[in-house]
Amino acid sequence: MAKEISSVTDPRAMITEGCRLPVKMYNCDEWPLAEILNIKRDTEDGIASFYVHYVAYNKRLDEWVADARLDYDKMQMPSAVKAREKGADAKSLNGSRPPSPEMKPATPRPPAPPRIEKVPIVEKIKTEIKVENGAPPVGPKQQPKKKKLKAEGGIAVDVIVSQDSQESNQPPTPRQTGSMSTHHPDDVVTRMKNITMIELGKYRLKPWYFSPYPQEMTNIPVVYLCEFCLKYVKSSKCLERHLVKCPLKHPPGNEIYRKQSISFFEVDGRKNKIYSQNLCLLAKLFLDHKTLYYDTDPFLFYVMTECDDRGFHVVGYFSKEKESTEDYNVACILTLPPFQRKGFGRLLIEFSYELSKFEGKTGSPEKPLSDLGLLSYRSYWSHTILEILVDMKPSENGERPQITINEISELTSIKKEDVISTLQYLNLINYYKGQYVIVLTKEVLESHMRAMQKRKLRIDPKCLHWTAKDWSKRGKW
């Protein structure tokens, strides 16, 4: 006769929130380490289900799992996890143990002047950028020298880091208020998805993250959304009744762009508060790095739609502050999951920079970007800058073309910091005889041409009918 396992030694009885153990992922044979965030126990049959976060994976993969998918033999208790993480943090501090409190701090040395020779390209650019913020000033007669070029296996283009482009490389602190602000540290509530499924038009979407929908919406299997006004209801019958009397067939704003089936609508967050708040609630289901607020007054929402005989269907959107002191041209940006990997995300980004060109400004997205947002922006910046460099022609006397960081920024409306970071990311800047040159290799050119051939969706400036407004006067809000 088998002996009963004591509840003291049974790991199933010991498991609590915060424990870590291997969990079998859905639809595969991998057993990554996961953390238990919540436990539900059925009082009738005693079966438990667990909400887990896979430690090395994005939160969008978090899910409820059954008891059979847990490996209890390798379970780590919360106290052991915290002790190990605390020890790892102490070891990672300055690469060694923490300094002794008895040691007196050494007198700080004055900063040494920047060296010119044998400086890696990343450090050299940072040195140049920080000239205005404390480094020795450049004399009035010192002008940026023209570069001597050396191109091997590619096209060489001069790049001049001029004095007026030498700004701080520190990103400005993102704002903490607005319709969607930077994400605060996780708490017990927001770490867990609260909506099981939403239905938007002909699509049923499984949310990726928490969104603060009303409590009554979190206890139903599917939340139904009107695809025109984004109102949320509890059942398909309620949605049918709503659609009969819903006055909208498109977002409640001005249509400022239309080409073929793609349209953009400008929605004022003050004039259309309910729609703007519903749009933010929907977006939060697929954005983790932002926290939702209900102050939409200072924001404009640019909603991209696809048109058919039934109306204008939401594809994605980006929001923008009416008056941004940090020159942000995008606060939040999202392409809904059914339309991702089809070029719509890049179209949204291109449209935001087209608005910046109309305003005569340079812009940048608000940081931090999501993982997918960062990939999209890097791709757009790379192709846009390469387009400028490839189209440059030699001068009349046969010399290779020259361009400054400022000129690239003015032509594209991309901020200088983003231009420099993109050139570094592409590894195009070379340091040669104390100067910078951009070398476009054959591999870079071929990759760029292949990407441009696939890029079918583009913004046509002739189809944009929009006038920039001066929002500095509160009366215009």
Coordinates of C-alpha atoms in Angstrom, one line a residue:
M1 CA 0.0 0.0 0.0
A2 CA 1.4 3.3 -1.1
K3 CA 2.3 5.8 1.6
E4 CA 0.6 9.2 1.6
I5 CA 3.0 12.1 1.0
S6 CA 3.1 14.5 3.8
S7 CA 1.8 18.0 2.9
V8 CA 5.0 19.4 4.5
T9 CA 7.3 17.7 1.9
D10 CA 4.8 17.8 -1.0
P11 CA 6.0 20.7 -3.3
R12 CA 2.4 21.1 -4.6
A13 CA 1.3 22.1 -1.1
M14 CA 4.3 24.5 -0.8
I15 CA 3.9 26.4 -4.1
T16 CA 3.1 30.1 -3.6
E17 CA 3.1 33.2 -5.6
G18 CA 6.7 34.2 -6.5
C19 CA 7.9 30.6 -6.8
R20 CA 10.0 29.8 -10.0
L21 CA 10.0 26.5 -11.7
P22 CA 10.2 25.1 -15.3
V23 CA 6.8 25.2 -17.1
K24 CA 6.0 23.5 -20.4
M25 CA 5.1 26.2 -23.0
Y26 CA 2.0 25.9 -25.1
N27 CA 2.3 24.0 -28.4
C28 CA 6.0 23.2 -28.0
D29 CA 8.3 20.9 -26.0
E30 CA 10.3 23.7 -24.3
W31 CA 10.4 24.0 -20.5
P32 CA 11.6 27.5 -19.7
L33 CA 11.9 28.9 -16.2
A34 CA 8.7 30.7 -15.2
E35 CA 7.5 32.7 -12.2
I36 CA 4.1 32.1 -10.5
L37 CA 2.1 35.3 -10.4
N38 CA -1.3 34.0 -9.3
I39 CA -3.0 30.8 -8.2
K40 CA -6.6 29.8 -8.6
R41 CA -7.9 26.8 -6.7
D42 CA -11.2 25.2 -7.4
T43 CA -12.9 24.7 -4.1
E44 CA -15.0 21.8 -5.4
D45 CA -12.4 19.4 -6.8
G46 CA -9.2 21.1 -5.5
I47 CA -7.6 21.5 -9.0
A48 CA -5.4 24.5 -9.3
S49 CA -4.4 26.7 -12.2
F50 CA -1.5 29.0 -12.3
Y51 CA -0.8 32.3 -14.0
V52 CA 2.9 32.3 -15.0
H53 CA 5.4 34.7 -16.5
Y54 CA 8.2 33.1 -18.5
V55 CA 11.3 34.8 -17.0
A56 CA 13.4 35.3 -20.2
Y57 CA 10.4 36.0 -22.5
N58 CA 8.2 38.9 -23.3
K59 CA 5.1 39.4 -21.1
R60 CA 2.8 38.9 -24.0
L61 CA 3.4 35.1 -23.6
D62 CA 2.2 35.1 -20.0
E63 CA -0.7 32.6 -19.6
W64 CA -2.8 30.4 -17.3
V65 CA -1.4 26.8 -17.1
A66 CA -2.7 23.6 -15.6
D67 CA -0.9 21.7 -12.8
A68 CA 0.3 19.1 -15.2
R69 CA 2.6 21.6 -17.1
L70 CA 4.7 22.4 -14.0
D71 CA 7.9 20.7 -13.1
Y72 CA 7.9 20.7 -9.2
D73 CA 11.2 18.9 -8.9
K74 CA 13.1 22.0 -9.8
M75 CA 11.0 24.5 -7.9
Q76 CA 12.7 27.6 -6.3
M77 CA 11.0 29.3 -3.4
P78 CA 10.6 33.1 -3.4
S79 CA 13.2 33.6 -0.6
A80 CA 15.8 31.6 -2.5
V81 CA 15.1 33.6 -5.7
K82 CA 15.5 37.0 -3.9
A83 CA 18.7 35.9 -2.2
R84 CA 20.2 34.8 -5.5
E85 CA 19.2 38.0 -7.3
K86 CA 20.5 40.1 -4.4
G87 CA 23.8 38.3 -4.6
A88 CA 24.0 38.8 -8.4
D89 CA 23.3 42.5 -8.1
A90 CA 26.1 42.9 -5.5
K91 CA 28.6 41.0 -7.8
S92 CA 27.6 43.1 -10.8
L93 CA 28.3 46.4 -9.0
N94 CA 31.5 47.8 -10.7
G95 CA 32.4 44.2 -11.6
S96 CA 33.4 43.3 -8.1
R97 CA 32.3 43.3 -4.5
P98 CA 30.7 46.5 -3.0
P99 CA 33.3 49.1 -1.8
S100 CA 34.1 49.3 1.9
P101 CA 32.2 52.1 3.8
E102 CA 35.5 52.8 5.7
M103 CA 37.3 53.9 2.5
K104 CA 37.3 57.6 1.9
P105 CA 36.4 58.8 -1.6
A106 CA 39.3 59.9 -3.6
T107 CA 39.5 63.5 -4.8
P108 CA 38.0 63.7 -8.3
R109 CA 40.5 64.5 -11.0
P110 CA 39.8 67.3 -13.5
P111 CA 38.6 65.8 -16.8
A112 CA 41.4 65.2 -19.3
P113 CA 41.0 66.9 -22.7
P114 CA 39.5 64.6 -25.4
R115 CA 42.2 62.7 -27.4
I116 CA 41.9 62.8 -31.2
E117 CA 44.1 59.9 -32.3
K118 CA 43.1 56.2 -32.0
V119 CA 39.7 57.0 -30.6
P120 CA 36.9 54.4 -31.3
I121 CA 34.2 55.8 -33.5
V122 CA 31.4 55.6 -30.8
E123 CA 33.5 57.4 -28.2
K124 CA 34.7 60.0 -30.7
I125 CA 31.1 60.9 -31.7
K126 CA 30.1 61.2 -28.0
T127 CA 33.1 63.5 -27.4
E128 CA 32.1 65.6 -30.3
I129 CA 28.4 65.8 -29.3
K130 CA 29.3 66.9 -25.8
V131 CA 31.4 69.9 -26.8
E132 CA 28.7 72.5 -25.8
N133 CA 28.2 70.9 -22.4
G134 CA 31.5 71.5 -20.7
A135 CA 34.3 70.6 -23.0
P136 CA 36.8 73.3 -24.2
P137 CA 35.0 75.6 -26.7
V138 CA 35.9 75.6 -30.3
G139 CA 37.8 78.7 -31.3
P140 CA 36.1 81.2 -33.7
K141 CA 38.6 80.4 -36.5
Q142 CA 38.2 76.6 -36.2
Q143 CA 36.0 75.3 -38.9
P144 CA 35.1 71.7 -39.7
K145 CA 37.6 70.4 -42.2
K146 CA 36.6 68.6 -45.4
K147 CA 37.3 65.0 -45.2
K148 CA 39.8 63.0 -47.1
L149 CA 38.0 59.9 -48.4
K150 CA 39.1 56.4 -48.6
A151 CA 36.5 54.0 -50.1
E152 CA 37.2 50.3 -50.6
G153 CA 34.5 48.2 -52.3
G154 CA 31.8 50.9 -51.9
I155 CA 30.7 54.5 -52.3
A156 CA 32.3 57.0 -49.9
V157 CA 30.4 60.1 -48.8
D158 CA 31.8 62.9 -46.6
V159 CA 30.0 63.5 -43.3
I160 CA 30.7 66.7 -41.3
V161 CA 29.8 66.7 -37.7
S162 CA 29.3 70.5 -37.5
Q163 CA 29.5 72.5 -34.3
D164 CA 25.8 73.3 -34.2
S165 CA 25.0 69.6 -34.2
Q166 CA 27.1 68.9 -31.1
E167 CA 24.4 68.5 -28.6
S168 CA 23.9 66.3 -25.5
N169 CA 23.4 62.6 -26.3
Q170 CA 21.3 62.2 -23.1
P171 CA 17.7 61.5 -24.0
P172 CA 15.2 63.9 -22.4
T173 CA 13.2 62.5 -19.5
P174 CA 9.8 61.3 -20.8
R175 CA 6.7 63.0 -19.4
Q176 CA 4.8 61.2 -16.7
T177 CA 1.3 62.5 -17.5
G178 CA -1.0 62.3 -20.5
S179 CA -3.2 59.8 -22.2
M180 CA -0.4 57.2 -22.1
S181 CA 2.7 57.8 -20.1
T182 CA 5.9 55.8 -19.3
H183 CA 5.4 52.5 -17.6
H184 CA 5.7 52.5 -13.8
P185 CA 7.1 49.5 -11.9
D186 CA 4.9 46.5 -12.1
D187 CA 2.3 45.9 -9.4
V188 CA 0.2 42.8 -8.7
V189 CA -2.7 44.0 -10.7
T190 CA -1.1 45.2 -13.9
R191 CA 1.3 42.3 -14.2
M192 CA -1.6 40.0 -15.2
K193 CA -3.8 40.1 -18.3
N194 CA -7.4 40.9 -17.3
I195 CA -9.2 40.5 -20.7
T196 CA -9.4 37.1 -22.2
M197 CA -10.5 38.0 -25.8
I198 CA -11.8 40.9 -27.7
E199 CA -13.8 41.0 -30.9
L200 CA -13.2 44.0 -33.2
G201 CA -15.0 43.8 -36.6
K202 CA -14.2 40.4 -38.2
Y203 CA -11.2 39.8 -36.0
R204 CA -11.0 38.1 -32.6
L205 CA -7.8 39.1 -30.8
K206 CA -6.1 37.7 -27.8
P207 CA -4.7 40.6 -25.7
W208 CA -1.0 40.7 -24.9
Y209 CA -1.1 42.9 -21.7
F210 CA -3.3 44.4 -19.0
S211 CA -5.7 47.2 -19.8
P212 CA -7.9 49.0 -17.2
Y213 CA -11.3 48.1 -18.6
P214 CA -14.1 48.2 -16.1
Q215 CA -14.2 45.3 -13.7
E216 CA -17.4 43.8 -15.2
M217 CA -15.6 43.4 -18.5
T218 CA -12.9 41.2 -17.0
N219 CA -15.2 38.4 -16.0
I220 CA -16.6 37.6 -19.5
P221 CA -15.0 35.4 -22.1
V222 CA -15.2 38.0 -25.0
V223 CA -15.4 41.8 -24.9
Y224 CA -17.1 43.1 -28.1
L225 CA -15.9 46.4 -29.5
C226 CA -17.7 48.6 -32.1
E227 CA -15.1 49.0 -34.9
F228 CA -16.1 52.6 -35.6
C229 CA -16.6 54.2 -32.2
L230 CA -14.7 51.6 -30.2
K231 CA -17.4 51.3 -27.5
Y232 CA -17.1 48.1 -25.5
V233 CA -20.1 45.9 -24.7
K234 CA -20.6 42.5 -23.0
S235 CA -22.3 40.4 -25.7
S236 CA -22.8 40.1 -29.5
K237 CA -26.5 41.0 -29.0
C238 CA -25.6 44.2 -27.3
L239 CA -23.2 45.0 -30.1
E240 CA -25.9 44.3 -32.8
R241 CA -28.2 46.8 -31.1
H242 CA -25.5 49.3 -30.8
L243 CA -24.5 49.1 -34.5
V244 CA -28.1 49.9 -35.5
K245 CA -27.9 53.3 -33.8
C246 CA -24.1 54.0 -34.0
P247 CA -23.8 57.2 -36.1
L248 CA -20.1 56.7 -37.0
K249 CA -18.7 54.9 -40.0
H250 CA -15.2 56.4 -39.5
P251 CA -13.2 57.9 -36.6
P252 CA -14.8 61.2 -35.3
G253 CA -12.3 63.6 -36.8
N254 CA -11.1 65.3 -39.9
E255 CA -9.9 63.2 -42.8
I256 CA -6.5 64.7 -43.7
Y257 CA -5.1 62.0 -46.0
R258 CA -6.5 59.6 -48.5
K259 CA -4.8 57.5 -51.1
Q260 CA -6.6 54.5 -52.6
S261 CA -8.1 52.6 -49.5
I262 CA -5.8 54.2 -46.9
S263 CA -7.0 57.2 -44.9
F264 CA -5.8 59.1 -41.9
F265 CA -8.1 60.9 -39.5
E266 CA -7.0 63.6 -37.0
V267 CA -8.9 63.2 -33.8
D268 CA -8.7 66.0 -31.1
G269 CA -8.4 64.4 -27.6
R270 CA -10.3 67.3 -26.1
K271 CA -13.2 67.4 -28.6
N272 CA -13.6 63.6 -28.8
K273 CA -12.8 62.4 -25.2
I274 CA -14.8 59.2 -25.2
Y275 CA -13.4 57.9 -28.5
S276 CA -9.9 58.9 -27.5
Q277 CA -10.2 57.1 -24.1
N278 CA -11.6 54.0 -25.8
L279 CA -8.7 54.0 -28.3
C280 CA -6.2 54.2 -25.5
L281 CA -7.9 51.3 -23.7
L282 CA -7.7 49.2 -26.9
A283 CA -4.1 50.2 -27.5
K284 CA -3.1 49.3 -23.9
L285 CA -4.0 45.7 -24.6
F286 CA -1.0 45.5 -26.9
L287 CA 1.4 48.0 -25.3
D288 CA 3.3 47.1 -22.2
H289 CA 5.7 50.0 -21.8
K290 CA 2.9 52.6 -21.2
T291 CA 0.5 53.3 -18.4
L292 CA -3.0 54.6 -19.2
Y293 CA -4.4 57.9 -18.1
Y294 CA -7.6 59.6 -19.0
D295 CA -6.2 63.1 -19.7
T296 CA -6.5 63.1 -23.5
D297 CA -7.0 66.9 -23.8
P298 CA -3.3 67.7 -24.7
F299 CA -3.2 65.1 -27.4
L300 CA -4.0 64.6 -31.1
F301 CA -4.7 61.1 -32.3
Y302 CA -3.9 60.2 -36.0
V303 CA -5.9 57.1 -36.8
M304 CA -5.1 55.1 -39.9
T305 CA -8.0 53.2 -41.5
E306 CA -8.8 50.9 -44.5
C307 CA -11.9 51.8 -46.4
D308 CA -14.5 49.4 -47.9
D309 CA -18.2 49.5 -48.7
R310 CA -19.0 49.1 -44.9
G311 CA -16.9 52.0 -43.7
F312 CA -13.5 52.9 -42.4
H313 CA -11.8 50.2 -40.3
V314 CA -9.1 51.0 -37.8
V315 CA -5.7 49.6 -38.7
G316 CA -3.5 51.5 -36.3
Y317 CA -2.8 54.9 -34.8
F318 CA -0.3 57.2 -33.2
S319 CA -0.8 60.0 -30.7
K320 CA 1.1 63.2 -30.5
E321 CA 1.3 66.0 -28.0
K322 CA -0.2 69.3 -29.2
E323 CA 2.7 71.1 -27.7
S324 CA 5.9 69.1 -27.0
T325 CA 8.8 70.8 -25.3
E326 CA 11.1 67.8 -26.2
D327 CA 10.2 67.8 -29.9
Y328 CA 8.4 64.5 -29.7
N329 CA 6.4 63.8 -32.9
V330 CA 4.9 60.6 -31.5
A331 CA 3.8 59.7 -28.0
C332 CA 2.3 56.3 -28.6
I333 CA 2.2 54.2 -31.8
L334 CA 0.4 50.9 -32.5
T335 CA -0.5 48.7 -35.4
L336 CA -3.2 46.2 -34.5
P337 CA -2.0 42.6 -34.6
P338 CA -4.0 41.6 -37.7
F339 CA -2.2 44.2 -39.7
Q340 CA 1.3 43.8 -38.5
R341 CA 4.1 42.7 -40.8
K342 CA 2.3 44.2 -43.8
G343 CA 4.1 47.6 -43.9
F344 CA 1.4 49.6 -42.0
G345 CA 3.7 50.3 -39.1
R346 CA 6.3 51.9 -41.3
L347 CA 3.5 53.8 -43.0
L348 CA 2.4 55.3 -39.6
I349 CA 6.0 56.3 -38.9
E350 CA 6.5 57.8 -42.3
F351 CA 3.2 59.8 -41.8
S352 CA 4.4 61.2 -38.5
Y353 CA 7.6 62.5 -40.1
E354 CA 5.6 63.9 -43.0
L355 CA 3.7 66.0 -40.5
S356 CA 7.0 67.2 -39.0
K357 CA 8.1 68.2 -42.4
F358 CA 4.9 70.3 -42.9
E359 CA 5.7 71.9 -39.5
G360 CA 9.3 72.6 -40.4
K361 CA 10.6 70.7 -37.4
T362 CA 12.6 67.7 -36.6
G363 CA 11.0 65.0 -34.4
S364 CA 11.6 61.9 -32.5
P365 CA 9.4 59.2 -30.8
E366 CA 8.9 59.3 -27.1
K367 CA 11.2 56.9 -25.3
P368 CA 11.2 54.1 -24.2
L369 CA 10.0 52.3 -27.3
S370 CA 8.5 48.9 -27.2
D371 CA 10.5 46.0 -28.7
L372 CA 8.4 46.0 -31.9
G373 CA 8.4 49.8 -32.0
L374 CA 12.2 49.9 -31.8
L375 CA 12.6 47.5 -34.7
S376 CA 10.1 49.5 -36.8
Y377 CA 11.8 52.8 -36.2
R378 CA 15.3 51.5 -36.8
S379 CA 14.2 50.1 -40.1
Y380 CA 12.5 53.3 -41.1
W381 CA 15.5 55.5 -40.1
S382 CA 17.9 53.2 -41.9
H383 CA 16.1 53.1 -45.2
T384 CA 15.3 56.9 -45.1
I385 CA 18.9 57.9 -44.5
L386 CA 20.2 55.5 -47.0
E387 CA 17.8 56.9 -49.6
I388 CA 19.3 60.3 -49.1
L389 CA 22.9 59.1 -49.3
V390 CA 22.3 56.9 -52.4
D391 CA 20.6 59.7 -54.3
M392 CA 23.5 62.1 -53.7
K393 CA 25.5 63.0 -56.9
P394 CA 29.1 64.0 -57.2
S395 CA 30.0 67.7 -57.6
E396 CA 30.8 69.3 -61.0
N397 CA 34.5 69.0 -60.5
G398 CA 34.2 65.2 -59.9
E399 CA 34.6 65.3 -56.1
R400 CA 32.6 62.8 -54.0
P401 CA 29.5 64.3 -52.4
Q402 CA 29.6 65.9 -49.0
I403 CA 26.8 66.2 -46.4
T404 CA 26.5 67.2 -42.8
I405 CA 24.5 65.5 -40.0
N406 CA 22.4 68.7 -39.9
E407 CA 21.5 68.4 -43.6
I408 CA 20.4 64.8 -43.3
S409 CA 18.2 65.9 -40.3
E410 CA 16.7 68.7 -42.2
L411 CA 15.9 66.6 -45.3
T412 CA 14.3 63.8 -43.3
S413 CA 13.0 65.6 -40.2
I414 CA 14.7 62.9 -38.1
K415 CA 16.5 64.3 -35.0
K416 CA 20.3 64.5 -35.2
E417 CA 20.7 62.1 -32.3
D418 CA 18.6 59.5 -34.2
V419 CA 20.6 60.1 -37.4
I420 CA 23.9 59.5 -35.6
S421 CA 22.7 56.4 -33.7
T422 CA 21.4 54.9 -37.0
L423 CA 24.7 55.5 -38.8
Q424 CA 26.4 53.8 -35.9
Y425 CA 23.9 51.0 -35.9
L426 CA 24.5 50.4 -39.6
N427 CA 28.3 50.7 -39.0
L428 CA 28.6 53.2 -41.9
I429 CA 30.8 55.8 -40.2
N430 CA 34.5 55.3 -40.4
Y431 CA 37.2 57.3 -38.6
Y432 CA 40.0 58.1 -41.1
K433 CA 42.9 60.5 -40.4
G434 CA 41.1 62.4 -37.7
Q435 CA 37.9 62.8 -39.7
Y436 CA 34.6 61.0 -40.3
V437 CA 33.5 59.4 -43.6
I438 CA 30.5 57.4 -44.5
V439 CA 31.2 54.4 -46.6
L440 CA 28.4 52.6 -48.3
T441 CA 29.6 49.1 -49.0
K442 CA 28.3 46.9 -51.8
E443 CA 26.5 44.7 -49.2
V444 CA 24.7 47.6 -47.7
L445 CA 23.6 49.0 -51.1
E446 CA 22.3 45.6 -52.2
S447 CA 20.4 45.0 -49.0
H448 CA 18.9 48.5 -49.2
M449 CA 17.7 48.0 -52.9
R450 CA 16.1 44.7 -52.0
A451 CA 14.2 46.3 -49.1
M452 CA 13.0 49.2 -51.2
Q453 CA 11.6 46.9 -53.8
K454 CA 9.5 45.2 -51.2
R455 CA 8.3 48.6 -49.8
K456 CA 5.0 49.0 -51.7
L457 CA 3.1 51.3 -49.2
R458 CA 4.4 54.9 -49.2
I459 CA 3.0 58.2 -48.0
D460 CA 2.3 60.6 -50.9
P461 CA 2.7 64.2 -49.7
K462 CA 0.4 65.4 -52.4
C463 CA -2.5 63.5 -50.8
L464 CA -1.9 65.2 -47.4
H465 CA -4.3 68.1 -46.8
W466 CA -3.3 69.5 -43.4
T467 CA -2.2 72.8 -41.9
A468 CA 0.0 72.9 -38.8
K469 CA -1.6 74.8 -35.8
D470 CA 0.0 76.9 -33.1
W471 CA -1.1 75.2 -29.9
S472 CA 0.9 77.6 -27.7
K473 CA -2.4 79.5 -27.0
R474 CA -4.6 77.5 -24.7
G475 CA -7.7 79.0 -26.3
K476 CA -7.1 76.8 -29.4
W477 CA -7.3 73.6 -27.3

